[in-house]
mmCIF file with all atom_site columns, C-alpha atoms in Angstrom:
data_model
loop_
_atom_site.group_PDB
_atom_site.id
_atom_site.type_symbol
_atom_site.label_atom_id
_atom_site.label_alt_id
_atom_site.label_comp_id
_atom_site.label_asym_id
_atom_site.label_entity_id
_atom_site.label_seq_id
_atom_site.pdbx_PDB_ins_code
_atom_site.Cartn_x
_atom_site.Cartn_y
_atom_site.Cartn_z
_atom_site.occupancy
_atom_site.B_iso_or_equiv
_atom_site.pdbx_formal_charge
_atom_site.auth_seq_id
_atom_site.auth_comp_id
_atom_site.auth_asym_id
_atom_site.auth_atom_id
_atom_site.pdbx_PDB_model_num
ATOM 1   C CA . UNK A 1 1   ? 0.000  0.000   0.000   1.00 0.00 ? 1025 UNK A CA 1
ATOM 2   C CA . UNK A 1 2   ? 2.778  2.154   0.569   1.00 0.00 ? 1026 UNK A CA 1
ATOM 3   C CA . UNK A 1 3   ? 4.722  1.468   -3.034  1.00 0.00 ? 1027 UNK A CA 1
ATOM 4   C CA . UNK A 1 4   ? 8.348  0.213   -2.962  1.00 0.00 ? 1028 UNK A CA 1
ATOM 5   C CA . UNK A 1 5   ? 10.729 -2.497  -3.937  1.00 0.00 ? 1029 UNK A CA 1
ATOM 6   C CA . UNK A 1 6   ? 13.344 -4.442  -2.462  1.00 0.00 ? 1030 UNK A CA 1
ATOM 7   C CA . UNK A 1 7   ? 16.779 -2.088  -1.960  1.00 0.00 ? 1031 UNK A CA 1
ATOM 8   C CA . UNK A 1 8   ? 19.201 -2.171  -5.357  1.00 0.00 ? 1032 UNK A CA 1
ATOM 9   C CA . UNK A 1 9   ? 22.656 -1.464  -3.711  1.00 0.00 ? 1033 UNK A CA 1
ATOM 10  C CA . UNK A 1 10  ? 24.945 0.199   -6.545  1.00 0.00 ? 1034 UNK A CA 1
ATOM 11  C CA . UNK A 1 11  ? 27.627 1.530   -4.184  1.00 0.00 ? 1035 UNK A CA 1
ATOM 12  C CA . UNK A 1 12  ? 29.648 1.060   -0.901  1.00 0.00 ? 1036 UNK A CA 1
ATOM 13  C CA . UNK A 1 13  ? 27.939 4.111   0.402   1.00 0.00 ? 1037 UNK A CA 1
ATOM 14  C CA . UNK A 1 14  ? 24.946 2.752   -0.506  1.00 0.00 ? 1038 UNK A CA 1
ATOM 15  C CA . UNK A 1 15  ? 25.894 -0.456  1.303   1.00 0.00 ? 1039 UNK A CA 1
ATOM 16  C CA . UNK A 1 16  ? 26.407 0.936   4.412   1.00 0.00 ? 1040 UNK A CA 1
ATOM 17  C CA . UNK A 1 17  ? 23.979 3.152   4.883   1.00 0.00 ? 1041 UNK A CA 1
ATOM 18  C CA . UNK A 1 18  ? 21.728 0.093   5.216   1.00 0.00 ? 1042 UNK A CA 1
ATOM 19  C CA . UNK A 1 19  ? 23.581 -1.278  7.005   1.00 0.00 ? 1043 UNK A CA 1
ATOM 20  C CA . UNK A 1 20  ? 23.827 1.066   9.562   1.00 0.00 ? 1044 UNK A CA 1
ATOM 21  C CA . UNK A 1 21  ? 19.928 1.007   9.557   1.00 0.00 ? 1045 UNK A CA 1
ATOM 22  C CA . UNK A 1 22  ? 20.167 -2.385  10.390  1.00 0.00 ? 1046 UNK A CA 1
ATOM 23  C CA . UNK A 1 23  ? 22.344 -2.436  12.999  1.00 0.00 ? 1047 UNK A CA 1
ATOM 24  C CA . UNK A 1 24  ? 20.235 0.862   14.727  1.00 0.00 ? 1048 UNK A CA 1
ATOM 25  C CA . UNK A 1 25  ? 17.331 -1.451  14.338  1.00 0.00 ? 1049 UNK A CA 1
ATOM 26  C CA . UNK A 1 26  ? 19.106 -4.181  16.371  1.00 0.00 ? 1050 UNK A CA 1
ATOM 27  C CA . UNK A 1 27  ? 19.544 -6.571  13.903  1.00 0.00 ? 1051 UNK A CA 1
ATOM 28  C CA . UNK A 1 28  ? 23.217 -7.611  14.609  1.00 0.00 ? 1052 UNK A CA 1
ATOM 29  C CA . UNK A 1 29  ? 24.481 -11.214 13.430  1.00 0.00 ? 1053 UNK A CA 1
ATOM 30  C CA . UNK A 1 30  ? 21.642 -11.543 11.132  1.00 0.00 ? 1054 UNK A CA 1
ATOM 31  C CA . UNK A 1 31  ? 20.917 -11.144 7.397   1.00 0.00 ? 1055 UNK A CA 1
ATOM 32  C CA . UNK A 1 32  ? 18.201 -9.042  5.623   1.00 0.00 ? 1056 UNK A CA 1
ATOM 33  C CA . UNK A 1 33  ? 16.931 -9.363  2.133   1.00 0.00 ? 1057 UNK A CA 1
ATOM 34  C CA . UNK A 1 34  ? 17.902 -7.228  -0.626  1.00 0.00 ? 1058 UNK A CA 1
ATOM 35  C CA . UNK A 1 35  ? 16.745 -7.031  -4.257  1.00 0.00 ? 1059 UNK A CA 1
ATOM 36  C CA . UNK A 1 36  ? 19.168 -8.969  -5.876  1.00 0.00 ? 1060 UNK A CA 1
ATOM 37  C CA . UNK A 1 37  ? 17.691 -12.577 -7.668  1.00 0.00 ? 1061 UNK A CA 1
ATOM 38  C CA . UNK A 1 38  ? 19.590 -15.045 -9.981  1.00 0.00 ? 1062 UNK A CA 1
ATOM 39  C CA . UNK A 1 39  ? 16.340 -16.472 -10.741 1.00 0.00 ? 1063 UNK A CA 1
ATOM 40  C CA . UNK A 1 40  ? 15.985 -15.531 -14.588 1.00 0.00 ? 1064 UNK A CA 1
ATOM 41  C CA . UNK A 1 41  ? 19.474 -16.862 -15.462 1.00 0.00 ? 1065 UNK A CA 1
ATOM 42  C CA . UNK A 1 42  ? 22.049 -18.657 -12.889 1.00 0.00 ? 1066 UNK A CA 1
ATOM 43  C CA . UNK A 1 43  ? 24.694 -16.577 -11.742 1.00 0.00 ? 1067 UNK A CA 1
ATOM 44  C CA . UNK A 1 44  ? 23.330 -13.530 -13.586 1.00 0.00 ? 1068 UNK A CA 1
ATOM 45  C CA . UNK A 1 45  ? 22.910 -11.215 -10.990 1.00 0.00 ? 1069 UNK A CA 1
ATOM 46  C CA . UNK A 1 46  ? 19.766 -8.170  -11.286 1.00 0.00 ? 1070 UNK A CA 1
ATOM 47  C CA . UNK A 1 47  ? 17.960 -5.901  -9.070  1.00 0.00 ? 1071 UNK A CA 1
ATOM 48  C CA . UNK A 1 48  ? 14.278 -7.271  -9.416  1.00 0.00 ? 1072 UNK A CA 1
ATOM 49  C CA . UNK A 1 49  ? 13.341 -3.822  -9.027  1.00 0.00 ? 1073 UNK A CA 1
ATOM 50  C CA . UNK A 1 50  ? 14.470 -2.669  -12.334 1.00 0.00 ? 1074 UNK A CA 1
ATOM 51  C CA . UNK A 1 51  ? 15.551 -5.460  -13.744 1.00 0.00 ? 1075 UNK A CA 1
ATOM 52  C CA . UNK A 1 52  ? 19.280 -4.149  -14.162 1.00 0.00 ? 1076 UNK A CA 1
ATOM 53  C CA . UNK A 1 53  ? 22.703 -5.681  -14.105 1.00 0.00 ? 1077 UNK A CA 1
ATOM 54  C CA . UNK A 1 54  ? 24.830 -5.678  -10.678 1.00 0.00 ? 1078 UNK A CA 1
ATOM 55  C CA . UNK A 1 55  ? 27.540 -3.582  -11.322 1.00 0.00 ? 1079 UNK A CA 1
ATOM 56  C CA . UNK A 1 56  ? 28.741 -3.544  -7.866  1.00 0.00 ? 1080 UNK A CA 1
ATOM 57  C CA . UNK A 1 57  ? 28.958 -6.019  -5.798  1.00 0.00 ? 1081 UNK A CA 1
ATOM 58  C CA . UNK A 1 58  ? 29.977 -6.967  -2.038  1.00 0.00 ? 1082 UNK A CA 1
ATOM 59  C CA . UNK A 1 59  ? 29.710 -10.583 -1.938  1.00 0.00 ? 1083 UNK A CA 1
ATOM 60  C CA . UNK A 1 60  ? 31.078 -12.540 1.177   1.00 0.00 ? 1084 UNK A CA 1
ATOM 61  C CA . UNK A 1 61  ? 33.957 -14.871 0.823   1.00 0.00 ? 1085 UNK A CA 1
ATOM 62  C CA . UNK A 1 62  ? 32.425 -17.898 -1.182  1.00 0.00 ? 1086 UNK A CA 1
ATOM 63  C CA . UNK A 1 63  ? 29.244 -16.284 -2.041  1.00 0.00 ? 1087 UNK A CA 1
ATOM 64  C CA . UNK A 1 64  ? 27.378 -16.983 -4.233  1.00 0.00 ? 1088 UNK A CA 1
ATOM 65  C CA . UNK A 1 65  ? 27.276 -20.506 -3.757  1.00 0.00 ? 1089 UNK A CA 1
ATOM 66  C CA . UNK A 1 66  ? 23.867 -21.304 -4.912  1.00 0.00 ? 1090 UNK A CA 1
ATOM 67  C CA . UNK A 1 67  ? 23.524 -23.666 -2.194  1.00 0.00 ? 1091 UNK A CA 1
ATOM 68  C CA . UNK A 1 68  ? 21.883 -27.148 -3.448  1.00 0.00 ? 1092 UNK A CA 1
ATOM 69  C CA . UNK A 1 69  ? 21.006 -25.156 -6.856  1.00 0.00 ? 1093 UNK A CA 1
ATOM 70  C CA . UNK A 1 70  ? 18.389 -23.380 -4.496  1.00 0.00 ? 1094 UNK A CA 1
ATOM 71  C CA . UNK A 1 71  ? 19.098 -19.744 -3.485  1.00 0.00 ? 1095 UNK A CA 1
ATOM 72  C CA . UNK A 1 72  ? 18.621 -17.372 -5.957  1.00 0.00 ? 1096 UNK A CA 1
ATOM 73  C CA . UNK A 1 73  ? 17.773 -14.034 -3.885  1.00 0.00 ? 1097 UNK A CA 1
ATOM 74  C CA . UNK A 1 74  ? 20.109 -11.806 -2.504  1.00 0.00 ? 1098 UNK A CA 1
ATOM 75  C CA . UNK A 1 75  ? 20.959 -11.350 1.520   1.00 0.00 ? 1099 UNK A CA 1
ATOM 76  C CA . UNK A 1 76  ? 23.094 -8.519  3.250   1.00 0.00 ? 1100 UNK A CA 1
ATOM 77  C CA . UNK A 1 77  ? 24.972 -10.641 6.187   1.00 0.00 ? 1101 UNK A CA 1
ATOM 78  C CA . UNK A 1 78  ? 24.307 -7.739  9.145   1.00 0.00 ? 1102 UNK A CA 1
ATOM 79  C CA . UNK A 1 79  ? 27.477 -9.204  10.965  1.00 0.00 ? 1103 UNK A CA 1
ATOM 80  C CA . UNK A 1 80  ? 29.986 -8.251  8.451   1.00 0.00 ? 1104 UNK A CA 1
ATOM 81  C CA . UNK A 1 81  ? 27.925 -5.675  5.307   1.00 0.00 ? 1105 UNK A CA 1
ATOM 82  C CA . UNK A 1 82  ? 28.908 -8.440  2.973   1.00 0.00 ? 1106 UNK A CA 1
ATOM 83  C CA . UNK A 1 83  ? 26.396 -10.282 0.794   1.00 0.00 ? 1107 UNK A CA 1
ATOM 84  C CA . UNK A 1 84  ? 25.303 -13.900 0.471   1.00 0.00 ? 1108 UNK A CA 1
ATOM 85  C CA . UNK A 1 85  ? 22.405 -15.967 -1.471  1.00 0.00 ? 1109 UNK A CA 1
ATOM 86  C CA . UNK A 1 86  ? 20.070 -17.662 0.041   1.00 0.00 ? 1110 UNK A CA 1
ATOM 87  C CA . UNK A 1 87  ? 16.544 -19.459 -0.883  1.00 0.00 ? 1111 UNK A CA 1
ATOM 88  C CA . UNK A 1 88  ? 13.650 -17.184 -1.277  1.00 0.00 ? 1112 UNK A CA 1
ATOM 89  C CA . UNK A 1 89  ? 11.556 -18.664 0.761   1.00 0.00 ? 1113 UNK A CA 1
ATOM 90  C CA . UNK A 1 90  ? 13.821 -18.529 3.796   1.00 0.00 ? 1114 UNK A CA 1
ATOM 91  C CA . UNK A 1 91  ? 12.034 -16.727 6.804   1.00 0.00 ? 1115 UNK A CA 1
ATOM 92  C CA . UNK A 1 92  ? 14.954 -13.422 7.681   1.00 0.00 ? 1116 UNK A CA 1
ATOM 93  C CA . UNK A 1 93  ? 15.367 -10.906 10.088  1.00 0.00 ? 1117 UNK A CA 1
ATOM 94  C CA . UNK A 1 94  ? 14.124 -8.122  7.609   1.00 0.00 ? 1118 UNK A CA 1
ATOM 95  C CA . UNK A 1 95  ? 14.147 -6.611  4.560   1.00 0.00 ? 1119 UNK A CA 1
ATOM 96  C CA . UNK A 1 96  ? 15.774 -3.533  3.221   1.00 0.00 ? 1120 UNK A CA 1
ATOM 97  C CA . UNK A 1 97  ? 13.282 -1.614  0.690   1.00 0.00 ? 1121 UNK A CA 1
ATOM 98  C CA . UNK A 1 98  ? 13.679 1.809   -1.392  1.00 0.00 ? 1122 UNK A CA 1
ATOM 99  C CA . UNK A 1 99  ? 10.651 4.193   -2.540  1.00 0.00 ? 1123 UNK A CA 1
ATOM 100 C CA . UNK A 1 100 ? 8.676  3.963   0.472   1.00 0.00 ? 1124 UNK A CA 1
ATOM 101 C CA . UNK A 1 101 ? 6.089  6.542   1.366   1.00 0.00 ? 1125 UNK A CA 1
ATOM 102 C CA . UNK A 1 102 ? 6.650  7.374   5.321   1.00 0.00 ? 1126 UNK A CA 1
ATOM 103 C CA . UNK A 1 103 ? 3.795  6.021   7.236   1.00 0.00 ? 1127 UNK A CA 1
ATOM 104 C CA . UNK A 1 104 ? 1.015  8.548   8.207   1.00 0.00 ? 1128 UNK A CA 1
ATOM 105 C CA . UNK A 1 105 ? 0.775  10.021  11.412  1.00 0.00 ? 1129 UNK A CA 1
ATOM 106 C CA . UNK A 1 106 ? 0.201  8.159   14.593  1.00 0.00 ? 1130 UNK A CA 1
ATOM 107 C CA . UNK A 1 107 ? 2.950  6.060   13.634  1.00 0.00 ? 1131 UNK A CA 1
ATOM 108 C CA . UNK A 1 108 ? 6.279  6.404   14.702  1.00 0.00 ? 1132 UNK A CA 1
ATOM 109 C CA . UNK A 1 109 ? 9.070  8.151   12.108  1.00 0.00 ? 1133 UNK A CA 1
ATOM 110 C CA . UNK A 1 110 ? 11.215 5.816   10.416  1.00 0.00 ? 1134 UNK A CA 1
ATOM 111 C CA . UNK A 1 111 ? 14.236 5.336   8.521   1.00 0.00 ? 1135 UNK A CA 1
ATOM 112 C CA . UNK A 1 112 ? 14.334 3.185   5.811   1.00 0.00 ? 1136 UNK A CA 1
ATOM 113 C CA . UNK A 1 113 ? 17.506 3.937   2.840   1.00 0.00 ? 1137 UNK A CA 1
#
C-alpha cells in the first residue's frame, strides 16, 4: 500500500547506509533481504526492481554458492555488510526496501535507505 521495492545497492555508500539502519534497528548477526535474484538466469545477478545488471557487488567470501542449486535471492549478512544468497523462501530478520512513502501520522518516524 505504501509502493516500494526491495533495496538495489549500486555503491559502498549505498551499502552501508543500510547497514547502519540495520544495525540501529538491532539486527546484529543476522541477514536481511535485498533485491538482488539469480532467478531468470544462474549466476546472472539483477535488481528485481528494475531489472538491471549488478555492477557492484559486495559478496562474502564464497558467495554466491547457490547452495543445493536453491538460493537465488540476494541477503546482506548484518554481521559483516557483505552479501550472500540464500533461498527465497527462507524466513529473515528483515528486509531492506527503497521508494517507500513514510507512514502517516500516529505512527512512529522511520528510517528506511
Amino acid at each position: 500500500s505504501r509502493g516500494g521495492s526491495l533495496a538495489s545497492v549500486g555503491s559502498i555508500d549505498q551499502n552501508r547506509q543500510i547497514l547502519a539502519w540495520a544495525q540501529l534497528k538491532g539486527l546484529q548477526g543476522s541477514r536481511i533481504w535485498l533485491g538482488g535474484s539469480d532467478l531468470m538466469d544462474e549466476s546472472v545477478w539483477r535488481w528485481i526492481s528494475d531489472l538491471s545488471y549488478t555492477s557492484w557487488t559486495n559478496w562474502d567470501d564464497g558467495q554466491p554458492d547457490d547452495g543445493s542449486n536453491r538460493e537465488h535471492c540476494m541477503v546482506l549478512h548484518v554481521y559483516n555488510g557483505r552479501w550472500g544468497d540464500k533461498e527465497c523462501s527462507d524466513n529473515l530478520a528483515g528486509f531492506a526496501c527503497q521508494g517507500i512513502a513514510p507512514p502517516s501520522p500516529p505512527y512512529a518516524p522511520y528510517f528506511h535507505p
